[in-house]
PDB file of C-alpha atoms and ligand atoms in Angstrom:
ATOM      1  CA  UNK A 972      14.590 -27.877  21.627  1.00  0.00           C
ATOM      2  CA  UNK A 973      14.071 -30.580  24.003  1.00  0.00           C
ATOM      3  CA  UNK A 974      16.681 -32.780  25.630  1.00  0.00           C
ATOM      4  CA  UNK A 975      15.720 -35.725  23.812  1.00  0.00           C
ATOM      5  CA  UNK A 976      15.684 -33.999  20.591  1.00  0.00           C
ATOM      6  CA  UNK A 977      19.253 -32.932  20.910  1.00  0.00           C
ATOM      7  CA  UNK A 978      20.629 -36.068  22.302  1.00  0.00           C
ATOM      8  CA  UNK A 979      19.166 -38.222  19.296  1.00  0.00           C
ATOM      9  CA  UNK A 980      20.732 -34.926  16.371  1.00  0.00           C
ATOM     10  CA  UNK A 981      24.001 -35.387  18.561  1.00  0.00           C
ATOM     11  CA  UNK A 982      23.887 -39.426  17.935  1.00  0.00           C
ATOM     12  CA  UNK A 983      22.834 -38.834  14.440  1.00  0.00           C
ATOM     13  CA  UNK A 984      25.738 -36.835  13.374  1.00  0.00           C
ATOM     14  CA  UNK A 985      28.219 -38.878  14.941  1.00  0.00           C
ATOM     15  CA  UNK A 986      26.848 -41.924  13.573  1.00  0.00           C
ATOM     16  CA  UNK A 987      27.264 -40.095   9.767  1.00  0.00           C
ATOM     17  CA  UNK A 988      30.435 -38.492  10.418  1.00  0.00           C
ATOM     18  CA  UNK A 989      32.415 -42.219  11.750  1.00  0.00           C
ATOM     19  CA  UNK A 990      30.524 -44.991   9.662  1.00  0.00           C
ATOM     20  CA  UNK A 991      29.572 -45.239   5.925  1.00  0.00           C
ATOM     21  CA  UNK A 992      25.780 -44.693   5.095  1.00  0.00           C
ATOM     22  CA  UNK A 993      23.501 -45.295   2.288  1.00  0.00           C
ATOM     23  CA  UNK A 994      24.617 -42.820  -0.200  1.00  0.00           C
ATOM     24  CA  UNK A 995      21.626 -44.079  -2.574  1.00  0.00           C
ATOM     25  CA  UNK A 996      19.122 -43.059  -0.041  1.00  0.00           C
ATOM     26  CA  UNK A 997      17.498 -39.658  -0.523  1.00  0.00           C
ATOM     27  CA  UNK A 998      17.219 -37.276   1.565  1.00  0.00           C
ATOM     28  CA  UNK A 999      13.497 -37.904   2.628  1.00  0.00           C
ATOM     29  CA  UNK A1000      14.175 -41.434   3.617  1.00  0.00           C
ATOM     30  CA  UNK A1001      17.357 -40.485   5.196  1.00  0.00           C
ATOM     31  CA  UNK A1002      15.658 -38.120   7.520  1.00  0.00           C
ATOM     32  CA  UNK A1003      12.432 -40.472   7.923  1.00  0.00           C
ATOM     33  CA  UNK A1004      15.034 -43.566   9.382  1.00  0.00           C
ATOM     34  CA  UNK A1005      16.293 -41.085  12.319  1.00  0.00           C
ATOM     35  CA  UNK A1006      12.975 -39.562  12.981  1.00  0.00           C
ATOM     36  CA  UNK A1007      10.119 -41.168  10.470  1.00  0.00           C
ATOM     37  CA  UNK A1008       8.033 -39.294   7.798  1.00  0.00           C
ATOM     38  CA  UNK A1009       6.205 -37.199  10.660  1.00  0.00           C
ATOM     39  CA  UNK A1010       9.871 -35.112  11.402  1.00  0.00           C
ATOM     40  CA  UNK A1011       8.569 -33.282   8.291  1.00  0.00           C
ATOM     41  CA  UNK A1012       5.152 -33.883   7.577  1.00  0.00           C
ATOM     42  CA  UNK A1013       1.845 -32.513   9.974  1.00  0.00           C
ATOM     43  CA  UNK A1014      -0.068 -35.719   9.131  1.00  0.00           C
ATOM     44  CA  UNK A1015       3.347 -38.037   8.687  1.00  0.00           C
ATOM     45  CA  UNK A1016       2.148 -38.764   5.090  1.00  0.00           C
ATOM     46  CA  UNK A1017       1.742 -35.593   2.663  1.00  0.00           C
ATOM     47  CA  UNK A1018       3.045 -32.777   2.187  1.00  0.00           C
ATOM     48  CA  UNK A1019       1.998 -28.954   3.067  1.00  0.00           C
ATOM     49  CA  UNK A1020       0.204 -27.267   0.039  1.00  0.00           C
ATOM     50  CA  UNK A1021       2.463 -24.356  -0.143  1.00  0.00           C
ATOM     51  CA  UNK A1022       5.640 -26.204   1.912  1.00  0.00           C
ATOM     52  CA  UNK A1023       6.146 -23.942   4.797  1.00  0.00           C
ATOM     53  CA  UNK A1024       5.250 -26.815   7.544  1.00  0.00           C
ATOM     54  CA  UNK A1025       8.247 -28.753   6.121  1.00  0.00           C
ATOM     55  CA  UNK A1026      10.785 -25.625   5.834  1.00  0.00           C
ATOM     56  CA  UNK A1027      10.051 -24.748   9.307  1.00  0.00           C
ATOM     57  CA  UNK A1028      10.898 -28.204  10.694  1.00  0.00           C
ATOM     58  CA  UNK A1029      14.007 -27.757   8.516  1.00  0.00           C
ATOM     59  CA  UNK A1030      15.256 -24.637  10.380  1.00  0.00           C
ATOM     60  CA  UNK A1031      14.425 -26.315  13.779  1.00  0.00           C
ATOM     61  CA  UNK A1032      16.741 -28.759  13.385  1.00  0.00           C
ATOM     62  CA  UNK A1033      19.005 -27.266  10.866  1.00  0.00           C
ATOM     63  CA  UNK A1034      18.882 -23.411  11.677  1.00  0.00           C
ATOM     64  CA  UNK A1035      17.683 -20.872   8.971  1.00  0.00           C
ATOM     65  CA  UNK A1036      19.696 -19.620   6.178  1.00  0.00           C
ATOM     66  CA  UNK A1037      20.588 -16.318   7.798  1.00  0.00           C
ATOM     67  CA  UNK A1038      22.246 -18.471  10.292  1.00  0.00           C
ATOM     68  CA  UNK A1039      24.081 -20.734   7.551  1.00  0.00           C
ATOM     69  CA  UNK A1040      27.281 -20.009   5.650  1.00  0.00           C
ATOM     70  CA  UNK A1041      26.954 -17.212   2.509  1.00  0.00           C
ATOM     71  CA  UNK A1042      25.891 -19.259   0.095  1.00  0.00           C
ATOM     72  CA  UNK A1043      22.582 -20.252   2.179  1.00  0.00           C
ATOM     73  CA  UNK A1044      22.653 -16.488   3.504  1.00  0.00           C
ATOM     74  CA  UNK A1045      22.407 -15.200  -0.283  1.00  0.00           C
ATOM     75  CA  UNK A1046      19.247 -17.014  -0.392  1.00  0.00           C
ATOM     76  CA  UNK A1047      17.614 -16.016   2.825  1.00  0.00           C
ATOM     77  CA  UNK A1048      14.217 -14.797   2.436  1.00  0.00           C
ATOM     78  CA  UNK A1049      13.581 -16.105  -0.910  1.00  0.00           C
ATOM     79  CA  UNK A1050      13.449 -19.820  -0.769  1.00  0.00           C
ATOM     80  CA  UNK A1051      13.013 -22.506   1.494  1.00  0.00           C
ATOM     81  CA  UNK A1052      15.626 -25.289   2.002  1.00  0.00           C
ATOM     82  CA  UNK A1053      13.806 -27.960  -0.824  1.00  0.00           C
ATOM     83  CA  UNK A1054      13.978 -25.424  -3.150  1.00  0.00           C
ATOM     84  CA  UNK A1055      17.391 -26.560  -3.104  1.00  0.00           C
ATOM     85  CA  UNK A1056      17.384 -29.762  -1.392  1.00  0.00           C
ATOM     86  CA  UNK A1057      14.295 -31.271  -3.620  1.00  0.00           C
ATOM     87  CA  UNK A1058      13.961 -33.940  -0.470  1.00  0.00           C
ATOM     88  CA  UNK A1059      12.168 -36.740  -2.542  1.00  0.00           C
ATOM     89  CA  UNK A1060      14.759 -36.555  -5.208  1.00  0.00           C
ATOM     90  CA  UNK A1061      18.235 -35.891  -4.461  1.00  0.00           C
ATOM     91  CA  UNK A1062      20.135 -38.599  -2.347  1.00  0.00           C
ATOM     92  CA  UNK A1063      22.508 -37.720   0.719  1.00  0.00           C
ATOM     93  CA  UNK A1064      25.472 -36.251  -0.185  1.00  0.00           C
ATOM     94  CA  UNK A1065      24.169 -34.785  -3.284  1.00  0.00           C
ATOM     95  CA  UNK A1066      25.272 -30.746  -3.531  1.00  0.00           C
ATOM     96  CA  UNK A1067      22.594 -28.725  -5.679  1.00  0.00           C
ATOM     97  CA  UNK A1068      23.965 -26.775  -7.734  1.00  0.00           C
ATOM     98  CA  UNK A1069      24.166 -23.080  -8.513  1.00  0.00           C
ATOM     99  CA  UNK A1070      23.355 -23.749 -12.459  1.00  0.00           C
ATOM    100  CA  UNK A1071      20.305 -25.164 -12.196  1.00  0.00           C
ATOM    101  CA  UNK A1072      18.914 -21.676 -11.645  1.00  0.00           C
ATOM    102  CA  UNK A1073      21.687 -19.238 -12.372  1.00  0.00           C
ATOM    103  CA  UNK A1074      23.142 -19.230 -16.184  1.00  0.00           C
ATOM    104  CA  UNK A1075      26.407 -17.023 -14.987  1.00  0.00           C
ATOM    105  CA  UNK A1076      28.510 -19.356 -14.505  1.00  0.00           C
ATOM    106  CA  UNK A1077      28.483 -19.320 -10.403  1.00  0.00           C
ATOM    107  CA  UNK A1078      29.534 -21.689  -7.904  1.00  0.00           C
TER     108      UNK A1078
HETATM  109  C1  HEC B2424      13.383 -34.299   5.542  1.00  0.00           C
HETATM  110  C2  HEC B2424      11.970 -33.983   5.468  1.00  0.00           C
HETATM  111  C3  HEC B2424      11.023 -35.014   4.882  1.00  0.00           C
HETATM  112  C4  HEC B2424      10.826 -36.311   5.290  1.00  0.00           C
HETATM  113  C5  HEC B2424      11.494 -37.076   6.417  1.00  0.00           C
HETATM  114  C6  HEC B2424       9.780 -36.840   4.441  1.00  0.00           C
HETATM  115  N1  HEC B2424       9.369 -35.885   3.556  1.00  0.00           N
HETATM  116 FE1  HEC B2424       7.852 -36.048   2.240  1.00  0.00          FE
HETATM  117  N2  HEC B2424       8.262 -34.206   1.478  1.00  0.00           N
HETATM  118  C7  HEC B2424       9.177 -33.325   2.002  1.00  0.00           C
HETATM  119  C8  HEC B2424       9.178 -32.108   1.206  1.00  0.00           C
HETATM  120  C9  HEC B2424      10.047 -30.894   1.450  1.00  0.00           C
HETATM  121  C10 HEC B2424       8.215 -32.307   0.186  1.00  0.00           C
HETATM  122  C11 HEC B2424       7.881 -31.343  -0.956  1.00  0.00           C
HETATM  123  C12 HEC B2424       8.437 -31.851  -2.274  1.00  0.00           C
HETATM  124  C13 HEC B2424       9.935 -32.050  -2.246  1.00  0.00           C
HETATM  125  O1  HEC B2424      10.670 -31.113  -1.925  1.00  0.00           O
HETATM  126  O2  HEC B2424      10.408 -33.182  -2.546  1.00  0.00           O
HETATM  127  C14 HEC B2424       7.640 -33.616   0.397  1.00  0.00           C
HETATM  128  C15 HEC B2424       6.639 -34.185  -0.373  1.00  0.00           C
HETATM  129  C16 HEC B2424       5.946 -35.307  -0.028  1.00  0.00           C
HETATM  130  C17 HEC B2424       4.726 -35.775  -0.679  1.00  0.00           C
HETATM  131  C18 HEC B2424       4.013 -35.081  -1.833  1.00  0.00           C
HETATM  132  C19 HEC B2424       4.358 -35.727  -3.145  1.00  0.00           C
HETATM  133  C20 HEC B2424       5.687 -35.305  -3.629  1.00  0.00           C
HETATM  134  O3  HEC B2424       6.601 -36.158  -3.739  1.00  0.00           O
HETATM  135  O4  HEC B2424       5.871 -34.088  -3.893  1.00  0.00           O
HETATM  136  C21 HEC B2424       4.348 -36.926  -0.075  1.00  0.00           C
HETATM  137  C22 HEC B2424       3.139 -37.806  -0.416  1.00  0.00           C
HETATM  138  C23 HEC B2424       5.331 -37.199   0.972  1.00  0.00           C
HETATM  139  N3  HEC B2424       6.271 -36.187   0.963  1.00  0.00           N
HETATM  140  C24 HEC B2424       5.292 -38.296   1.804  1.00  0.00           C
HETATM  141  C25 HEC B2424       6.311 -38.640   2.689  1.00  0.00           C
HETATM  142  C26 HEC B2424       6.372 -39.896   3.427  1.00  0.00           C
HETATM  143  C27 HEC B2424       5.320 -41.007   3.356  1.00  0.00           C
HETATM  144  C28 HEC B2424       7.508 -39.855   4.176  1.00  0.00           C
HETATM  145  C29 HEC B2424       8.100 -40.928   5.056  1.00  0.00           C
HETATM  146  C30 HEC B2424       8.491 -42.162   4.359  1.00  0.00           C
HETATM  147  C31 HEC B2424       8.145 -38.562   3.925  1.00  0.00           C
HETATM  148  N4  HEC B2424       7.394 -37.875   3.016  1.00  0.00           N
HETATM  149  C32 HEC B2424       9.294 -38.126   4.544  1.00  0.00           C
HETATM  150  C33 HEC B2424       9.964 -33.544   3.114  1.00  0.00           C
HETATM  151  C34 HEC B2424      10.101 -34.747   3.790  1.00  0.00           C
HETATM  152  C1  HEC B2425      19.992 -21.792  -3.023  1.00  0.00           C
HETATM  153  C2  HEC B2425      20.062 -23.225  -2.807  1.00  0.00           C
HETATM  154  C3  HEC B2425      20.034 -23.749  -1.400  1.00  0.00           C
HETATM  155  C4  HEC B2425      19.076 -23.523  -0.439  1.00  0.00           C
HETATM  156  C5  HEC B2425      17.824 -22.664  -0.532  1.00  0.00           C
HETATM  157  C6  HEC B2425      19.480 -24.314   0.706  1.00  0.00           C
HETATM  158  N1  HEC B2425      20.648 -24.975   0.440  1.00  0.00           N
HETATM  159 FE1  HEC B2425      21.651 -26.222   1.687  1.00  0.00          FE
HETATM  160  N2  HEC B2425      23.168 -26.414   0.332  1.00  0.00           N
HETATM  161  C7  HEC B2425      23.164 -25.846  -0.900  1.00  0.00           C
HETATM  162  C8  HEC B2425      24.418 -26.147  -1.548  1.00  0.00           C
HETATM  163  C9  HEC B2425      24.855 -25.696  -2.936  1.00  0.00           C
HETATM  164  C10 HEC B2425      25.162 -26.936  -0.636  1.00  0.00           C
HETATM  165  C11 HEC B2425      26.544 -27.534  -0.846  1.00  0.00           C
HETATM  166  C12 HEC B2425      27.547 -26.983   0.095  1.00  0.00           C
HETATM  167  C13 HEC B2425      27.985 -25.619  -0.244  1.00  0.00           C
HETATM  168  O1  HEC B2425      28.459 -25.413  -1.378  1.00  0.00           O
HETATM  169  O2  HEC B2425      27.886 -24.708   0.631  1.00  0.00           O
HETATM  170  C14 HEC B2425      24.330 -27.081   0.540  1.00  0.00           C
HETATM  171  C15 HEC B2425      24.696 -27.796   1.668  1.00  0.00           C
HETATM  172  C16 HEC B2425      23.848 -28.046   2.746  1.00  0.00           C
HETATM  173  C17 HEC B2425      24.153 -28.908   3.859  1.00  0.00           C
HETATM  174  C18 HEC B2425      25.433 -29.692   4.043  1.00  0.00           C
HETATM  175  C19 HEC B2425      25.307 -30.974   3.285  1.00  0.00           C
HETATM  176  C20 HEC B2425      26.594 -31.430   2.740  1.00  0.00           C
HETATM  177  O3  HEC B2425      26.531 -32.209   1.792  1.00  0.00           O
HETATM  178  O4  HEC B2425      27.659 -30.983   3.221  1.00  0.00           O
HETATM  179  C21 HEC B2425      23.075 -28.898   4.705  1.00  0.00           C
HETATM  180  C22 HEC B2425      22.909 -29.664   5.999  1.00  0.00           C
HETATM  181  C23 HEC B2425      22.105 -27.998   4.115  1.00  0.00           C
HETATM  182  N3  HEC B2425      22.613 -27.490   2.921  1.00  0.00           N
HETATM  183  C24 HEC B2425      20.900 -27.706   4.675  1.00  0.00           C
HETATM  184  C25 HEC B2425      20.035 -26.726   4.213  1.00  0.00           C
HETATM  185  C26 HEC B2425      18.869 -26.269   4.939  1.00  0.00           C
HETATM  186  C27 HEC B2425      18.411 -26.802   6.266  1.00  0.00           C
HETATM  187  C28 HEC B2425      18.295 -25.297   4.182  1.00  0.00           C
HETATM  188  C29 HEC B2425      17.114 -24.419   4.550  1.00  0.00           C
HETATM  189  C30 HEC B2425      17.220 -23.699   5.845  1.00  0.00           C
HETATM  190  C31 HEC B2425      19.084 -25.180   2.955  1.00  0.00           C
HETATM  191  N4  HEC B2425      20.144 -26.038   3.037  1.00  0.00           N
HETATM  192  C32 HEC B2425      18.775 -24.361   1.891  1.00  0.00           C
HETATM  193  C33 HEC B2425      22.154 -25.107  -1.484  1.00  0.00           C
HETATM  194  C34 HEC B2425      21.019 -24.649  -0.837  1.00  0.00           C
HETATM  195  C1  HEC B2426      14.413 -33.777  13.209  1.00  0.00           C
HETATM  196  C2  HEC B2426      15.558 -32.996  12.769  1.00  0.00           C
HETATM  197  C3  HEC B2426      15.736 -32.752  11.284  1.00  0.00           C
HETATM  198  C4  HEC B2426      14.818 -32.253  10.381  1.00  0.00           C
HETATM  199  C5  HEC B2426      13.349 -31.909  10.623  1.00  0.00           C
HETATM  200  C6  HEC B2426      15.518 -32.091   9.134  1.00  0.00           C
HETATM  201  N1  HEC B2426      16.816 -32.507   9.264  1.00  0.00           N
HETATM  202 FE1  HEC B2426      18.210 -32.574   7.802  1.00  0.00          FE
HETATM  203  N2  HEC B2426      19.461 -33.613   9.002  1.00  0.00           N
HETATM  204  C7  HEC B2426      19.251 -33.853  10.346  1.00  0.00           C
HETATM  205  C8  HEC B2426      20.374 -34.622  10.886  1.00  0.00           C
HETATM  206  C9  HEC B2426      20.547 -35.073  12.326  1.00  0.00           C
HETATM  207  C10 HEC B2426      21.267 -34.827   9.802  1.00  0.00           C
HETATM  208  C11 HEC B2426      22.585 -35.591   9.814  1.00  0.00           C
HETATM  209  C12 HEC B2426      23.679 -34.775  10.399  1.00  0.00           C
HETATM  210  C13 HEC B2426      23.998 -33.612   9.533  1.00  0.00           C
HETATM  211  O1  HEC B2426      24.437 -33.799   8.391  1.00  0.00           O
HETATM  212  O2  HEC B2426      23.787 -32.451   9.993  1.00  0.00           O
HETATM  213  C14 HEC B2426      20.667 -34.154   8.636  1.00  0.00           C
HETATM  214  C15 HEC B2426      21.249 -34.068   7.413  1.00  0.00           C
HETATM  215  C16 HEC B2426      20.802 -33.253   6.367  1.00  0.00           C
HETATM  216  C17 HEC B2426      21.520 -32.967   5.154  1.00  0.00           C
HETATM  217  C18 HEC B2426      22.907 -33.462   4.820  1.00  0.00           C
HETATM  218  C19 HEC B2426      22.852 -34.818   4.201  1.00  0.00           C
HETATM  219  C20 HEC B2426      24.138 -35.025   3.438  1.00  0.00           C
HETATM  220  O3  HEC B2426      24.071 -34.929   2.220  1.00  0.00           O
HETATM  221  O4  HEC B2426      25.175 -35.253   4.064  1.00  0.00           O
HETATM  222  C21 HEC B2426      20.737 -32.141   4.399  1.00  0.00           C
HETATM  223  C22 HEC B2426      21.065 -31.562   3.029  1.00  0.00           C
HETATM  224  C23 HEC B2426      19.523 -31.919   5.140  1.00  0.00           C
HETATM  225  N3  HEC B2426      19.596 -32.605   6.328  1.00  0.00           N
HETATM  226  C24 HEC B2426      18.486 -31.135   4.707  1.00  0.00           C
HETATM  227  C25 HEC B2426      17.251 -31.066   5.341  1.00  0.00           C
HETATM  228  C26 HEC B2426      16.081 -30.442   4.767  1.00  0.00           C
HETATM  229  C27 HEC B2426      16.030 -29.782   3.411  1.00  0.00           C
HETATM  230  C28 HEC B2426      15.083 -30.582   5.680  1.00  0.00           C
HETATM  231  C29 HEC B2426      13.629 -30.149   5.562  1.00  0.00           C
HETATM  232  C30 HEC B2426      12.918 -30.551   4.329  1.00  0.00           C
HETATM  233  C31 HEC B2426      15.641 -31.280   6.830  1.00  0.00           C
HETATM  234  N4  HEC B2426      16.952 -31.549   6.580  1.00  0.00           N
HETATM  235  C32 HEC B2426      14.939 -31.584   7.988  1.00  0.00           C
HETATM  236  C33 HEC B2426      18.165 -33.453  11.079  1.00  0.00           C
HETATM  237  C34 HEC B2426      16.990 -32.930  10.553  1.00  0.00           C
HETATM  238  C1  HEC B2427      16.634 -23.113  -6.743  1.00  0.00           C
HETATM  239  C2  HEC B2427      17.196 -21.960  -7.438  1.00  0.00           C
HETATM  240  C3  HEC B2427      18.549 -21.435  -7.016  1.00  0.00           C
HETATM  241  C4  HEC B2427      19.699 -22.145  -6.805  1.00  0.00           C
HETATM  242  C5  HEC B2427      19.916 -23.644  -6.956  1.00  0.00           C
HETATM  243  C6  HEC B2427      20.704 -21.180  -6.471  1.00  0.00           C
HETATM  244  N1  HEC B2427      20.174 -19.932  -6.463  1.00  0.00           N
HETATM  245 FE1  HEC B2427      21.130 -18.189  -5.951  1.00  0.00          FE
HETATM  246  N2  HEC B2427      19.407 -17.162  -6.186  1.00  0.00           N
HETATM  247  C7  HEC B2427      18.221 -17.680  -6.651  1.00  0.00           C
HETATM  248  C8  HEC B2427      17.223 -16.620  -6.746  1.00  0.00           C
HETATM  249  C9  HEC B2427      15.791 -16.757  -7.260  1.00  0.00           C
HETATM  250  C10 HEC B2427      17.860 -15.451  -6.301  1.00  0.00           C
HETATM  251  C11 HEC B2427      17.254 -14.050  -6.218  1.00  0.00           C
HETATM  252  C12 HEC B2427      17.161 -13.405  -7.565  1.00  0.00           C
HETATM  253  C13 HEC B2427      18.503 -13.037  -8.063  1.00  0.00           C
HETATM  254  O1  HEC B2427      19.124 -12.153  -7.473  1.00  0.00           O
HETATM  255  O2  HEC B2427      18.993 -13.641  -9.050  1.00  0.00           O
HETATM  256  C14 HEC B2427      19.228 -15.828  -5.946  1.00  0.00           C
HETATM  257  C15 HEC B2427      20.192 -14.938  -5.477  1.00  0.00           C
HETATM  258  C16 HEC B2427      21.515 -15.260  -5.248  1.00  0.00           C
HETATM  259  C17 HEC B2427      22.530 -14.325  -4.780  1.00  0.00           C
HETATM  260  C18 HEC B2427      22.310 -12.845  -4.414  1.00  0.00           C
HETATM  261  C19 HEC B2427      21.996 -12.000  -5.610  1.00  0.00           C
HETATM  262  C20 HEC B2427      22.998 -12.175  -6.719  1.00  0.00           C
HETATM  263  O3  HEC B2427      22.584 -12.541  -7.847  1.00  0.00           O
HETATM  264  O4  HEC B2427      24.221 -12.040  -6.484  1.00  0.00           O
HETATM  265  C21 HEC B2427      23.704 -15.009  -4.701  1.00  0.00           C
HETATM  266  C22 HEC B2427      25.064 -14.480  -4.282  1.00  0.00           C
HETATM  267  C23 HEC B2427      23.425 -16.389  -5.107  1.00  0.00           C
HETATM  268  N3  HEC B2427      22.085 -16.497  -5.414  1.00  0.00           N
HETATM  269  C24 HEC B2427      24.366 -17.370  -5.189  1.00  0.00           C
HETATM  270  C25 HEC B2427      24.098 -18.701  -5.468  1.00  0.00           C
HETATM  271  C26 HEC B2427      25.082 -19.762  -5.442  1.00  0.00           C
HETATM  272  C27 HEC B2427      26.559 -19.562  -5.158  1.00  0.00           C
HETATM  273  C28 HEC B2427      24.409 -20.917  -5.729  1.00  0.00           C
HETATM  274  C29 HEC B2427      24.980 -22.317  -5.755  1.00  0.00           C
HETATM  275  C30 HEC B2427      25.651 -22.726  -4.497  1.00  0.00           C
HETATM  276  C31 HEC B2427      23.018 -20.580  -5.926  1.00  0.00           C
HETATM  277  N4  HEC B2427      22.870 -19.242  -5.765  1.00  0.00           N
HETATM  278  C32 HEC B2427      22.021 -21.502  -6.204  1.00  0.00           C
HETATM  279  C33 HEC B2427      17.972 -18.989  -6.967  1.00  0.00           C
HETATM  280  C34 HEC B2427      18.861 -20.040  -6.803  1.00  0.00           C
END
């Protein structure tokens, strides 16, 4: 990871941690302020047919889900992060959760 790269993650997690942010945002525009739509995207304007582009810029920034706490670790190998984190459609701060695909009664 370059220098740059973790200088501008660094300023972006300090800037969400002290100050309030646009909780109605979701996740994809969140992401495409710091870094625009092409921190996901190959061509900055569509998405992957099958998605693995996008989850591998997730884990360069984020790690991958063996390296995440259990709940992500559970997962690892199966899905990729917007199974979870449907990046169009949930807004920062929003927690999936464990019901939409498990009917035991999990959190
Ligand atoms: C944080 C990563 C991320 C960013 C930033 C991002 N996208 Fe996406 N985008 C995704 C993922 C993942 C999908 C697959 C569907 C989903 O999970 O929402 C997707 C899907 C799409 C699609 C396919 C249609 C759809 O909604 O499924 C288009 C078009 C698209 N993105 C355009 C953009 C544009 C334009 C921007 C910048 C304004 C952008 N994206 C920013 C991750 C991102
Ligand atoms: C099986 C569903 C699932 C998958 C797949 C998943 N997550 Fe999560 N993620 C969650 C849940 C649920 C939370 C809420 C915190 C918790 O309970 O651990 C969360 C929390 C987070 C958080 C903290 C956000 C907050 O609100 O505190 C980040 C960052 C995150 N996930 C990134 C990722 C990345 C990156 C990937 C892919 C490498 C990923 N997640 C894959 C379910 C998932
Ligand atoms: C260019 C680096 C980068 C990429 C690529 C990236 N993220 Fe992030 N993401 C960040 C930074 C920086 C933050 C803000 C600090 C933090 O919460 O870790 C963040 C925050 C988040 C959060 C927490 C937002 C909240 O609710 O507080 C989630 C969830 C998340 N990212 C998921 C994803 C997913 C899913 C993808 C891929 C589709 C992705 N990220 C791609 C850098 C990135
Ligand atoms: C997007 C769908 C999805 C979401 C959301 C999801 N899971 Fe899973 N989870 C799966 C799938 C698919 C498997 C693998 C098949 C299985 O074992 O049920 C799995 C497996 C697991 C496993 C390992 C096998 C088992 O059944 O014990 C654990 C533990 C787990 N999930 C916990 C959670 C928790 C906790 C949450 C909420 C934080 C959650 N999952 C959210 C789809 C999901």
């Amino acid at each position: 990871m370059s220098k740059f790269l973790l200088s501008a993650l660094f300023g972006a997690a300090v800037a969400l941690s002290s100050s309030a942010f646009a909780a109605d945002q979701t996740l994809a525009e969140f992401h495409a302020d710091m870094g625009g739509c092409e921190s996901c995207h190959a061509d900055g304007a569509s998405a992957s047919a099958d998605g693995a582009f996008e989850f591998e810029q997730c884990q360069s920034c984020h790690g991958s889900l063996a390296e995440m706490d259990d709940k992500h670790k559970a997962h690892d190998g199966m899905m990729m992060c917007q199974d979870c984190h449907v990046t169009h459609e949930m807004n920062v701060g929003q927690k999936p959760t464990c019901d939409a695909c498990h009917d035991d009664g999990r959190q």
